[in-house]
GROMACS .gro file of C-alpha atoms in nm:
model
  167
    1MET     CA    1   0.116  -0.927  -4.007
    2LEU     CA    2   0.005  -0.771  -4.336
    3LYS     CA    3  -0.263  -0.506  -4.335
    4SER     CA    4  -0.579  -0.573  -4.533
    5SER     CA    5  -0.502  -0.288  -4.775
    6ASN     CA    6  -0.160  -0.441  -4.852
    7ILE     CA    7  -0.312  -0.784  -4.907
    8ASN     CA    8  -0.587  -0.642  -5.126
    9SER     CA    9  -0.333  -0.463  -5.345
   10VAL     CA   10  -0.124  -0.781  -5.382
   11LEU     CA   11  -0.437  -0.980  -5.465
   12ASN     CA   12  -0.540  -0.726  -5.726
   13GLU     CA   13  -0.195  -0.741  -5.888
   14LEU     CA   14  -0.198  -1.120  -5.899
   15ALA     CA   15  -0.553  -1.128  -6.031
   16ASP     CA   16  -0.456  -0.881  -6.304
   17GLN     CA   17  -0.148  -1.081  -6.404
   18THR     CA   18  -0.304  -1.428  -6.402
   19PRO     CA   19  -0.585  -1.371  -6.657
   20ARG     CA   20  -0.341  -1.203  -6.900
   21ASP     CA   21  -0.105  -1.500  -6.882
   22GLN     CA   22  -0.391  -1.744  -6.937
   23LYS     CA   23  -0.528  -1.541  -7.232
   24ALA     CA   24  -0.188  -1.539  -7.395
   25GLN     CA   25  -0.150  -1.914  -7.362
   26SER     CA   26  -0.507  -1.995  -7.473
   27SER     CA   27  -0.464  -1.787  -7.787
   28ASN     CA   28  -0.168  -2.001  -7.885
   29ASN     CA   29  -0.361  -2.327  -7.868
   30GLY     CA   30  -0.729  -2.238  -7.909
   31ASN     CA   31  -0.859  -2.521  -7.689
   32PRO     CA   32  -0.943  -2.384  -7.342
   33LYS     CA   33  -0.948  -2.727  -7.173
   34GLN     CA   34  -0.615  -2.821  -7.315
   35ASP     CA   35  -0.488  -2.473  -7.241
   36ALA     CA   36  -0.587  -2.512  -6.875
   37GLU     CA   37  -0.402  -2.842  -6.854
   38THR     CA   38  -0.091  -2.737  -7.039
   39CYS     CA   39  -0.067  -2.381  -6.913
   40CYS     CA   40  -0.031  -2.478  -6.552
   41SER     CA   41   0.340  -2.506  -6.519
   42SER     CA   42   0.497  -2.529  -6.174
   43LYS     CA   43   0.550  -2.155  -6.177
   44ASP     CA   44   0.185  -2.094  -6.256
   45GLN     CA   45   0.078  -2.343  -5.990
   46ASP     CA   46   0.296  -2.163  -5.736
   47VAL     CA   47   0.136  -1.832  -5.836
   48MET     CA   48  -0.212  -1.984  -5.812
   49GLY     CA   49  -0.128  -2.143  -5.476
   50SER     CA   50   0.011  -1.819  -5.344
   51LEU     CA   51  -0.293  -1.636  -5.486
   52ALA     CA   52  -0.524  -1.879  -5.308
   53ALA     CA   53  -0.321  -1.847  -4.989
   54LEU     CA   54  -0.331  -1.469  -5.011
   55GLN     CA   55  -0.704  -1.471  -5.080
   56LEU     CA   56  -0.757  -1.708  -4.789
   57SER     CA   57  -0.543  -1.495  -4.558
   58ALA     CA   58  -0.723  -1.183  -4.678
   59GLY     CA   59  -1.058  -1.343  -4.602
   60VAL     CA   60  -0.947  -1.458  -4.258
   61LEU     CA   61  -0.796  -1.118  -4.193
   62GLN     CA   62  -1.116  -0.941  -4.302
   63ILE     CA   63  -1.314  -1.162  -4.066
   64ALA     CA   64  -1.074  -1.146  -3.771
   65GLU     CA   65  -0.927  -0.797  -3.797
   66PRO     CA   66  -1.226  -0.581  -3.687
   67PRO     CA   67  -1.283  -0.773  -3.362
   68LEU     CA   68  -0.908  -0.776  -3.298
   69VAL     CA   69  -0.886  -0.401  -3.352
   70HIS     CA   70  -1.181  -0.355  -3.118
   71VAL     CA   71  -1.026  -0.585  -2.856
   72ARG     CA   72  -0.691  -0.407  -2.892
   73SER     CA   73  -0.854  -0.069  -2.828
   74GLN     CA   74  -1.043  -0.211  -2.531
   75LEU     CA   75  -0.718  -0.355  -2.394
   76ARG     CA   76  -0.544  -0.018  -2.431
   77GLU     CA   77  -0.832   0.151  -2.251
   78LEU     CA   78  -0.829  -0.117  -1.980
   79ILE     CA   79  -0.452  -0.088  -1.932
   80GLY     CA   80  -0.487   0.289  -1.909
   81ARG     CA   81  -0.755   0.257  -1.643
   82GLN     CA   82  -0.550  -0.006  -1.460
   83ASN     CA   83  -0.247   0.224  -1.458
   84LYS     CA   84  -0.462   0.512  -1.329
   85ILE     CA   85  -0.601   0.292  -1.050
   86TYR     CA   86  -0.249   0.171  -0.967
   87ILE     CA   87  -0.128   0.531  -0.940
   88ASP     CA   88  -0.428   0.626  -0.723
   89VAL     CA   89  -0.372   0.325  -0.496
   90SER     CA   90  -0.002   0.409  -0.471
   91LYS     CA   91  -0.087   0.767  -0.375
   92GLU     CA   92  -0.332   0.648  -0.110
   93LYS     CA   93  -0.076   0.402   0.024
   94TYR     CA   94   0.181   0.681   0.041
   95LYS     CA   95  -0.070   0.904   0.221
   96LEU     CA   96  -0.149   0.622   0.466
   97ASP     CA   97   0.220   0.553   0.515
   98CYS     CA   98   0.284   0.921   0.578
   99SER     CA   99  -0.015   0.957   0.810
  100GLU     CA  100   0.078   0.639   0.998
  101ILE     CA  101   0.436   0.759   1.032
  102ALA     CA  102   0.310   1.093   1.159
  103ARG     CA  103   0.072   0.914   1.396
  104LEU     CA  104   0.354   0.687   1.512
  105ASN     CA  105   0.578   0.990   1.571
  106ASP     CA  106   0.298   1.154   1.769
  107MET     CA  107   0.255   0.839   1.974
  108MET     CA  108   0.630   0.820   2.040
  109SER     CA  109   0.638   1.184   2.153
  110ASP     CA  110   0.335   1.110   2.376
  111VAL     CA  111   0.517   0.809   2.522
  112LYS     CA  112   0.823   1.023   2.594
  113ARG     CA  113   0.609   1.297   2.748
  114TYR     CA  114   0.416   1.044   2.962
  115LYS     CA  115   0.741   0.876   3.067
  116ASP     CA  116   0.878   1.212   3.177
  117LYS     CA  117   0.556   1.281   3.368
  118LEU     CA  118   0.573   0.938   3.528
  119THR     CA  119   0.936   0.992   3.631
  120LYS     CA  120   0.844   1.331   3.778
  121ILE     CA  121   0.547   1.181   3.967
  122LYS     CA  122   0.768   0.899   4.095
  123LYS     CA  123   1.025   1.148   4.227
  124GLU     CA  124   0.749   1.351   4.389
  125MET     CA  125   0.606   1.039   4.551
  126GLN     CA  126   0.949   0.942   4.685
  127GLY     CA  127   0.988   1.295   4.822
  128ILE     CA  128   0.645   1.277   4.982
  129TYR     CA  129   0.731   0.936   5.130
  130GLN     CA  130   1.055   1.072   5.279
  131ARG     CA  131   0.876   1.374   5.426
  132THR     CA  132   0.601   1.151   5.563
  133LYS     CA  133   0.861   0.925   5.720
  134GLU     CA  134   1.034   1.224   5.881
  135LEU     CA  135   0.699   1.365   5.995
  136LYS     CA  136   0.609   1.031   6.154
  137LYS     CA  137   0.942   1.032   6.340
  138ARG     CA  138   0.879   1.386   6.452
  139ALA     CA  139   0.528   1.302   6.557
  140ALA     CA  140   0.658   1.004   6.756
  141ASN     CA  141   0.924   1.225   6.918
  142VAL     CA  142   0.669   1.496   6.993
  143ALA     CA  143   0.431   1.236   7.135
  144ALA     CA  144   0.714   1.090   7.348
  145CYS     CA  145   0.812   1.439   7.470
  146LYS     CA  146   0.452   1.519   7.556
  147GLN     CA  147   0.421   1.189   7.734
  148ARG     CA  148   0.734   1.265   7.939
  149ASP     CA  149   0.612   1.615   8.012
  150TYR     CA  150   0.278   1.478   8.118
  151GLN     CA  151   0.448   1.218   8.337
  152ARG     CA  152   0.665   1.489   8.497
  153LYS     CA  153   0.361   1.705   8.565
  154LEU     CA  154   0.183   1.410   8.720
  155GLU     CA  155   0.483   1.336   8.937
  156ARG     CA  156   0.509   1.701   9.044
  157LEU     CA  157   0.143   1.713   9.121
  158GLN     CA  158   0.172   1.395   9.322
  159GLN     CA  159   0.474   1.535   9.508
  160GLU     CA  160   0.293   1.857   9.578
  161GLU     CA  161  -0.010   1.670   9.701
  162SER     CA  162   0.202   1.449   9.916
  163LEU     CA  163   0.377   1.757  10.052
  164ILE     CA  164   0.047   1.937  10.111
  165GLY     CA  165  -0.115   1.624  10.247
  166GLY     CA  166   0.179   1.559  10.475
  167HIS     CA  167   0.145   1.888  10.664
   0.00000   0.00000   0.00000
């Protein structure tokens, strides 16, 4: 795409060349109408067509270029902001990922610690159960021994009474 200053300089050159060529041809003939008809060779028509095309493009460019430059600057600014937001979001995501990983590691260490506690409590409960079982056996044996002792005492007392009562 040509810049407006480049187009303007080309237009100025063509405009400067075209009137000189027409003046030279009109001085040969003297009749301007006839000069206009005869002077327009295919080369001149090409130059005039290209001059018109350049003037048209220059006009369109003058109309369209300022808004395009403004839009381009706005797009650059917008892309810059978008990149900044993307970087900020990436940083936050990384922080969240890191904090979640740290939290997950903490949870896993808690699970391990609680599992160890649970295993320890289970062993203690099994130990308590075994001791309770042994104590119940002992208590039953002690109760049976006391019952036998009590029965023996009763029998002795009854024998003594029968011996004392028999006299």
